[in-house]
Tab-separated table of C-alpha atoms and ligand atoms in Angstrom:
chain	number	residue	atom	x	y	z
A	277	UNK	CA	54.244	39.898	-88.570
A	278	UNK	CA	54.144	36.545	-88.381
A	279	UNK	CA	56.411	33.853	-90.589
A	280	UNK	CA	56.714	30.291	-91.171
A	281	UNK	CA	59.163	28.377	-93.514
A	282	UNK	CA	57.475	24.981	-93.964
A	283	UNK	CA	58.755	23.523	-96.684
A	284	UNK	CA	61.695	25.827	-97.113
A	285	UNK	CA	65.556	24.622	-97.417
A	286	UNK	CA	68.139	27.249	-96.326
A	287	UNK	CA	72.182	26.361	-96.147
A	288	UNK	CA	73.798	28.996	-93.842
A	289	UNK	CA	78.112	28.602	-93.954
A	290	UNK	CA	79.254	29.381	-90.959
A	291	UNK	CA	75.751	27.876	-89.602
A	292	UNK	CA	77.712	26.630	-86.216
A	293	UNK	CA	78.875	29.818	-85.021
A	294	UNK	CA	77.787	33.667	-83.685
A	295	UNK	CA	75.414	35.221	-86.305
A	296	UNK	CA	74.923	31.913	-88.551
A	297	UNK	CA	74.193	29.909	-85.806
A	298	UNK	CA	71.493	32.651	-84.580
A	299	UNK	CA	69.977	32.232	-88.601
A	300	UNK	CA	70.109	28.931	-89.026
A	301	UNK	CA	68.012	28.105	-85.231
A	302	UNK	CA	65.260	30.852	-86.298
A	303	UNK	CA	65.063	29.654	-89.368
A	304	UNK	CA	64.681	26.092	-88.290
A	305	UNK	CA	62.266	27.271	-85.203
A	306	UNK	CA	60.218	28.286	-87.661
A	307	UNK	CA	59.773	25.278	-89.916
A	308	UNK	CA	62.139	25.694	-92.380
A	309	UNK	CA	65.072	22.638	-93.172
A	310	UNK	CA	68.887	23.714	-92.317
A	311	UNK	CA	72.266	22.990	-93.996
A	312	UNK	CA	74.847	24.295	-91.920
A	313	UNK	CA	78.438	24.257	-92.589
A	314	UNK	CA	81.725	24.213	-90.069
A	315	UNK	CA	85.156	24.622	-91.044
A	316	UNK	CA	87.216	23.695	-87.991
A	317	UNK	CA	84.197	23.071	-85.344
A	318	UNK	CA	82.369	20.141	-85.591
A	319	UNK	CA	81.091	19.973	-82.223
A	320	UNK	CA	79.570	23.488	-82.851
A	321	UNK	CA	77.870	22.145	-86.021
A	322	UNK	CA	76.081	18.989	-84.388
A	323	UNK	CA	75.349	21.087	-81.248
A	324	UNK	CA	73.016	23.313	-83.863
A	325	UNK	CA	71.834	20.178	-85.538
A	326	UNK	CA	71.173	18.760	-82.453
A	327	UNK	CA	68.452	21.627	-81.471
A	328	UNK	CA	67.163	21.804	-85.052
A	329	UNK	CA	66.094	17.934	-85.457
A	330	UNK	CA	64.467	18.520	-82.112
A	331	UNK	CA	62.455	20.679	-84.205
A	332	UNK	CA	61.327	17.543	-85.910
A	333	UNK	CA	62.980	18.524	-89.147
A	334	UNK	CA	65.573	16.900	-91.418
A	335	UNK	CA	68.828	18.792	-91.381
A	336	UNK	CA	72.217	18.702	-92.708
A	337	UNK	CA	75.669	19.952	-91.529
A	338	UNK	CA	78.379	19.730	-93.860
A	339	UNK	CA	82.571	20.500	-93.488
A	340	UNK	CA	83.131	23.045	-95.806
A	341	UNK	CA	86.251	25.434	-96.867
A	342	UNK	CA	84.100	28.163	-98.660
A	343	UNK	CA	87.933	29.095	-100.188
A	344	UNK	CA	87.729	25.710	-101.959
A	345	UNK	CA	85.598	25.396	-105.203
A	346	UNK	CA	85.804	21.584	-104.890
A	347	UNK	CA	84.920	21.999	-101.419
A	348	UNK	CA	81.907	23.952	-102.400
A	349	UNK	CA	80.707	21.731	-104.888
A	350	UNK	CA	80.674	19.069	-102.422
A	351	UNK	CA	78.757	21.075	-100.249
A	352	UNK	CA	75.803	22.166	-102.709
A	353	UNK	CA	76.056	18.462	-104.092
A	354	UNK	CA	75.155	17.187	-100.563
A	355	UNK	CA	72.341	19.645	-100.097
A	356	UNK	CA	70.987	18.852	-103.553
A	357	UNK	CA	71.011	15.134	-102.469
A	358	UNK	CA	69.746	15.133	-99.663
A	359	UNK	CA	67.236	17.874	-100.392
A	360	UNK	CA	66.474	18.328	-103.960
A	361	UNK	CA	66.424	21.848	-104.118
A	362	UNK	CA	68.153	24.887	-101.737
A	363	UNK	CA	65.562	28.281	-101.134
A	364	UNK	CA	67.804	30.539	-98.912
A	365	UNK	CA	71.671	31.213	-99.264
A	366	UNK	CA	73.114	32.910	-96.049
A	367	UNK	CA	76.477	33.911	-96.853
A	368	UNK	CA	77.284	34.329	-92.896
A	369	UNK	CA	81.010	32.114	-92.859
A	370	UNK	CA	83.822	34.871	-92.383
A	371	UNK	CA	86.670	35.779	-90.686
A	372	UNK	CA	87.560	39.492	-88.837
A	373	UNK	CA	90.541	41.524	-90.046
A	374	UNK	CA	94.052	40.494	-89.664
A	375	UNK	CA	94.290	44.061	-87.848
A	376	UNK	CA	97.816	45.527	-89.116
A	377	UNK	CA	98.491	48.395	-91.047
A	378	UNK	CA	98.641	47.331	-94.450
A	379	UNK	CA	102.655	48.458	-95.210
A	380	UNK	CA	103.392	45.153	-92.292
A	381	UNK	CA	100.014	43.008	-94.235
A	382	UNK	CA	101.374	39.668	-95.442
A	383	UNK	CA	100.625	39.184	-99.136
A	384	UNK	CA	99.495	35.539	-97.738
A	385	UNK	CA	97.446	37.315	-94.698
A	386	UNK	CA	95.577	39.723	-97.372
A	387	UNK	CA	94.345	36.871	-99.808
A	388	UNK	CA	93.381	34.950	-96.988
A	389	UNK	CA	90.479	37.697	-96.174
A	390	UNK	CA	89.699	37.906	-99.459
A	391	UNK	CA	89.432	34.435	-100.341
A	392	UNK	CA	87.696	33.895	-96.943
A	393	UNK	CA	85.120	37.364	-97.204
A	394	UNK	CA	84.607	37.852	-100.757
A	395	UNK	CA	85.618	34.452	-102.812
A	396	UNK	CA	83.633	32.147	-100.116
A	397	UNK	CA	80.768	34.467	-100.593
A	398	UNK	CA	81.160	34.436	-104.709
A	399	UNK	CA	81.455	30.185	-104.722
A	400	UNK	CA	78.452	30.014	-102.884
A	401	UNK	CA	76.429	32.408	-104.810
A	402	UNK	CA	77.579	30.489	-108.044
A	403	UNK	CA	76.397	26.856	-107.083
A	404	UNK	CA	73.280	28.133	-105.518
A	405	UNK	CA	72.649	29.903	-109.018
A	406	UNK	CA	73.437	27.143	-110.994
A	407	UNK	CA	71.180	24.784	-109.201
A	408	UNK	CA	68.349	27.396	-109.778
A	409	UNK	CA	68.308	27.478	-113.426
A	410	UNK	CA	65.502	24.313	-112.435
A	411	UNK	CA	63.802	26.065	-109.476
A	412	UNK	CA	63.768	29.739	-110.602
A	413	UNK	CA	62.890	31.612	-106.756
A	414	UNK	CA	65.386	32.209	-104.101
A	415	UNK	CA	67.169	34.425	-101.711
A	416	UNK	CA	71.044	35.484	-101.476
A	417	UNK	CA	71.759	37.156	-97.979
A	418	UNK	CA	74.856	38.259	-97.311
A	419	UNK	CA	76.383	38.656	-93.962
A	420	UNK	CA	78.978	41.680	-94.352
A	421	UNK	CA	79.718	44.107	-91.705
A	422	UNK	CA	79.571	48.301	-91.640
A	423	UNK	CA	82.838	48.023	-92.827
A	424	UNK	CA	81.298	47.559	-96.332
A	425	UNK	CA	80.318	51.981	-95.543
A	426	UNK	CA	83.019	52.788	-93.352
A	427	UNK	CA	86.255	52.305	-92.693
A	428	UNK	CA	88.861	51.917	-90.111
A	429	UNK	CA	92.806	52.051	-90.609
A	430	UNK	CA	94.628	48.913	-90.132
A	431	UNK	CA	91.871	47.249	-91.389
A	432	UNK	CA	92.410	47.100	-95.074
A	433	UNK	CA	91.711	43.737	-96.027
A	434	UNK	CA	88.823	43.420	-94.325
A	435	UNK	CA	87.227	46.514	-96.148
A	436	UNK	CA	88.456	45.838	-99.801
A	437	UNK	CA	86.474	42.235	-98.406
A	438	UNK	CA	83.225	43.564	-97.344
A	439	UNK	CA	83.112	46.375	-99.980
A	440	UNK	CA	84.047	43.867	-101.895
A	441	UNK	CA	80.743	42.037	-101.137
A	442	UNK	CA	78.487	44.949	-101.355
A	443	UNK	CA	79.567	45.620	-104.946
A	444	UNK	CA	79.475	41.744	-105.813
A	445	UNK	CA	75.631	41.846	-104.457
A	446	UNK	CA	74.442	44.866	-106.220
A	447	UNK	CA	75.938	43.428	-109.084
A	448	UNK	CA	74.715	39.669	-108.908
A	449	UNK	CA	70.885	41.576	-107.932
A	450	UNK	CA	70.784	42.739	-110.989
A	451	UNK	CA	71.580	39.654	-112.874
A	452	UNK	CA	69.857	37.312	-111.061
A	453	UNK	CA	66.316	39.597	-110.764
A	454	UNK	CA	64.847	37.902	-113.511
A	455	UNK	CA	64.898	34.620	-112.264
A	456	UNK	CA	62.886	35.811	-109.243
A	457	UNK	CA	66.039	35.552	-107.062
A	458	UNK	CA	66.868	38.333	-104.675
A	459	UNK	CA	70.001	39.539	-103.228
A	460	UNK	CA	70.588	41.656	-100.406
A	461	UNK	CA	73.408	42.646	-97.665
A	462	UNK	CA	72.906	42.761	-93.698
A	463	UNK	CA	75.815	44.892	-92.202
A	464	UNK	CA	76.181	44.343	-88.791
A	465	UNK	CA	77.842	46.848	-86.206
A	466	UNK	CA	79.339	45.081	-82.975
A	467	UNK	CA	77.793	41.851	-82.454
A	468	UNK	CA	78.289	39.669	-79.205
A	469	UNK	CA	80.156	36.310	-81.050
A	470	UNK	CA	83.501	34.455	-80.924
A	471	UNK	CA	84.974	36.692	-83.400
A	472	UNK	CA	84.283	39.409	-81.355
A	473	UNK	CA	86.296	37.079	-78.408
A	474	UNK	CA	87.443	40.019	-76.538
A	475	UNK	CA	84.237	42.181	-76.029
A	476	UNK	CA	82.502	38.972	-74.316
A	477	UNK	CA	85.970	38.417	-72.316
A	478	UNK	CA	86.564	41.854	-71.394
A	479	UNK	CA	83.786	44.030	-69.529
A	480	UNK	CA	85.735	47.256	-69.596
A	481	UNK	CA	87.114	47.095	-73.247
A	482	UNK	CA	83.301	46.114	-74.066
A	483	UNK	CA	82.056	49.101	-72.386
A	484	UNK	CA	84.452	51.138	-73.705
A	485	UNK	CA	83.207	49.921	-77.390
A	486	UNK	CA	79.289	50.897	-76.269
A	487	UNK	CA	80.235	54.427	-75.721
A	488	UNK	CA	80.590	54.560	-79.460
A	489	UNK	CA	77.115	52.774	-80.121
A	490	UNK	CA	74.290	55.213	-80.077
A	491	UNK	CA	71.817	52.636	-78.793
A	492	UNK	CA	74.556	51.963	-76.413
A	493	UNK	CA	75.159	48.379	-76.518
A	494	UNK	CA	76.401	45.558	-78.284
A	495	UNK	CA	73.900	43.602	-80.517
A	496	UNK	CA	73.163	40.248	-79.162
A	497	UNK	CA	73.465	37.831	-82.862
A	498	UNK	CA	69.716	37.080	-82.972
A	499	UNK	CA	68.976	41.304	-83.589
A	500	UNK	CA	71.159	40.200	-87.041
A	501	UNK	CA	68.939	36.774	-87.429
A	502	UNK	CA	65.598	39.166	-86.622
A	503	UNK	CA	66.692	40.934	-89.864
A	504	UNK	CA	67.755	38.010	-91.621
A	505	UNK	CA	64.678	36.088	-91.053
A	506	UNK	CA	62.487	39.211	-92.604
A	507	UNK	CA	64.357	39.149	-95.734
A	508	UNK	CA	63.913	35.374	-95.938
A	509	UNK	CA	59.799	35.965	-96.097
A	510	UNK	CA	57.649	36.595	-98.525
A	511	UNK	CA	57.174	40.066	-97.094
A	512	UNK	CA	60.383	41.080	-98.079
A	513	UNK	CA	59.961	39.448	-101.732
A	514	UNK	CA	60.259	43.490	-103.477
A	515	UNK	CA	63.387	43.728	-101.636
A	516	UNK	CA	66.524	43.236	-103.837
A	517	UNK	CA	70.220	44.557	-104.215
A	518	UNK	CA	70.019	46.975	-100.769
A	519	UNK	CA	72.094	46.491	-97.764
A	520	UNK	CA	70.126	46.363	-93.975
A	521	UNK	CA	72.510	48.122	-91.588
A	522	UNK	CA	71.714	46.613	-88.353
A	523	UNK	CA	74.584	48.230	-85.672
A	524	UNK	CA	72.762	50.299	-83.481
A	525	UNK	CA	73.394	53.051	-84.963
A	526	UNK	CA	77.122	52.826	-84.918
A	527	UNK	CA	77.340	54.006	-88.545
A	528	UNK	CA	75.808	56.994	-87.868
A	529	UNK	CA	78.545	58.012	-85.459
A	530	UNK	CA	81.266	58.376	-88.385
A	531	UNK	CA	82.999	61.178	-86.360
A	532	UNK	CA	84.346	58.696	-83.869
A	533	UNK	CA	85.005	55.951	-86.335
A	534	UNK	CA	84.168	52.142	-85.991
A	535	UNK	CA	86.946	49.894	-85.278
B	1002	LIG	N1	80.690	39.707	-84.789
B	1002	LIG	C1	80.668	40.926	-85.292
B	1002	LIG	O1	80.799	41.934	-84.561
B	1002	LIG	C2	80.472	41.136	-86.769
B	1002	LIG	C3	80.268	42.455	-87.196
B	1002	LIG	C4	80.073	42.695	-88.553
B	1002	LIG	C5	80.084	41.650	-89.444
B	1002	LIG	N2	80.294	40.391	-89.011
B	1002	LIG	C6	80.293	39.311	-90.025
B	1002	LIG	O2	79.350	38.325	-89.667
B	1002	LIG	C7	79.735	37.074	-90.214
B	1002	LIG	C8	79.636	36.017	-89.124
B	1002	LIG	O3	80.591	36.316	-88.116
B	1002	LIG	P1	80.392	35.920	-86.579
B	1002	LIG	O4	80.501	37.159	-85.802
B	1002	LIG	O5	79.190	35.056	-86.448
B	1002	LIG	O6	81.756	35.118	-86.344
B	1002	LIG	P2	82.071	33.623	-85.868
B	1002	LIG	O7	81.197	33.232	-84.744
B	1002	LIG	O8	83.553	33.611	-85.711
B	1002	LIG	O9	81.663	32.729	-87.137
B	1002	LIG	C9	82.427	32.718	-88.296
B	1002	LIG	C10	82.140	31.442	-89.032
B	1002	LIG	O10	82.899	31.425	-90.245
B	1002	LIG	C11	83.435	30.132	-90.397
B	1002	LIG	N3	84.605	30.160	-91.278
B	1002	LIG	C12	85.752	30.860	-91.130
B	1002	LIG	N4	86.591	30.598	-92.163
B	1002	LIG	C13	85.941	29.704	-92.978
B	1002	LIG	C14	86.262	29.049	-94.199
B	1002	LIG	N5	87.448	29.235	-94.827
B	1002	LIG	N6	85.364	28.200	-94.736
B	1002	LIG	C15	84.164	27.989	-94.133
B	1002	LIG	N7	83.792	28.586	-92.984
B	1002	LIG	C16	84.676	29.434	-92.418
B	1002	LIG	C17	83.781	29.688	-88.991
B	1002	LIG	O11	83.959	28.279	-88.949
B	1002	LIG	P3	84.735	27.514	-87.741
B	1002	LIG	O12	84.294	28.172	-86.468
B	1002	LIG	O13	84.274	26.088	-87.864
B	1002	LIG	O14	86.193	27.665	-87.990
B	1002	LIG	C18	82.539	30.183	-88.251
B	1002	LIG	O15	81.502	29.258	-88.376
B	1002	LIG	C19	81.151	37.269	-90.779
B	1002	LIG	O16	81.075	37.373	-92.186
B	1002	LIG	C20	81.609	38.580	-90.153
B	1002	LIG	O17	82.524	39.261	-90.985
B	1002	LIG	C21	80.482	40.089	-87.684
């Protein structure tokens, strides 16, 4: 299978880093224009940019608090300028669990997941809507985790998030069918990135983590892009409200859990 986005506009949040980073340099490899948004890492963002012009392209990167509605509208304002039009939305911006049992979860800590994991991904989807009522063809992809099928204890807001998601996508697939848009879920398992700090730090607490993967290691982020890039082309145009688990089998192994 071969693909190429000529022509295309994608804006990936969280474009800079791990698995959005991965999307956003296929993507561009293969023809297709890039917005990318940073929150806190600018350096990240014009590193990506950097190896995307070099594709010969015209990209974008963007500071953008997917919590912030005004900050959102400022981002799909830029890409519309700049652009005219936006064909891909990959929801990838996120942030991993605050990791406490939810009877010592700050009321402050649990909105912040939310409003991170499941508002960021609900602005987004809005604006990129709204600017389609002219272009009418698109694709939603959201970025959410196994942890939208399985769950782990001390990890509450970071399920009710990426559940969250999952419902939100069926939901919004539905809706959003008729205007030839499509909207699907990739779930990651364990994926090699900075939110996953202490699995590239640690060798022993990584391997440790592999016993529980059935393929027996850690995905690299590009198997994530591989999947994201598929449901980006037209091959994948029939393909609407489902979720792509992509964790190496991880889910599979419920016995054991998945932290
Ligand atoms: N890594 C894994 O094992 C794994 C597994 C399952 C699912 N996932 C999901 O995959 C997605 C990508 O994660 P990753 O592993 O690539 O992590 P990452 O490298 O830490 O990237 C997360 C990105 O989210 C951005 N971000 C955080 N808060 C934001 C906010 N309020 N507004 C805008 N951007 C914000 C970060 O920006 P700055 O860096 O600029 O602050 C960063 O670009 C997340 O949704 C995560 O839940 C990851």
């Amino acid at each position: 299978m071969t693909f190429d986005f000529t022509g295309k506009v994608a804006l990936v949040t969280g474009g800079e880093s791990g698995i959005g980073a991965s999307i956003a340099k296929e993507l561009s490899r293969l023809g297709c224009a890039i917005i990318i948004t940073y929150f806190t890492k600018v350096e990240l963002a014009e590193s990506v940019l950097t190896e995307a012009n070099n594709n010969g392209l015209q990209n974008l990167i963007v500071k953008c608090d997917i919590r912030d509605e005004g900050s959102v509208i400022n981002l799909f304002n830029r890409a519309k300028n700049t652009f005219g039009k936006i064909d891909f939305l990959i929801n990838s911006a996120g942030i991993r669990s605050h990791d406490k049992p939810l009877a010592g979860l700050s009321l402050s800590d649990f909105k912040n997941t939310i409003a991170t994991n499941l508002f960021g991904v609900f602005l987004c989807a809005k604006y990129f809507i709204n600017q389609h009522e002219q272009f009418r063809d698109g694709r939603i992809i959201n970025i959410t985790s196994i942890h939208q099928e399985i769950v782990s204890a001390s990890k509450t807001d970071y399920c009710a998030s990426k559940f969250g998601v999952k419902g939100l996508s069926k939901a919004l697939a539905l809706e959003v069918a008729e205007k030839n848009i499509t909207v699907n879920c990739i779930a990651p398992g364990m994926v090699l990135t900075p939110m996953n700090k202490k699995a590239i730090d640690d060798l022993n607490y990584r391997a440790e983590q592999e016993k529980r993967i059935p393929l027996q290691y850690a995905a690299l982020p590009i198997e994530v892009a591989n999947m994201a890039i598929f449901l980006c082309s037209p091959q994948a145009k029939y393909i609407t409200g489902t979720t792509q688990i992509v964790d190496g089998g991880l889910s599979l192994n419920r016995s054991k859990g998945a932290k």
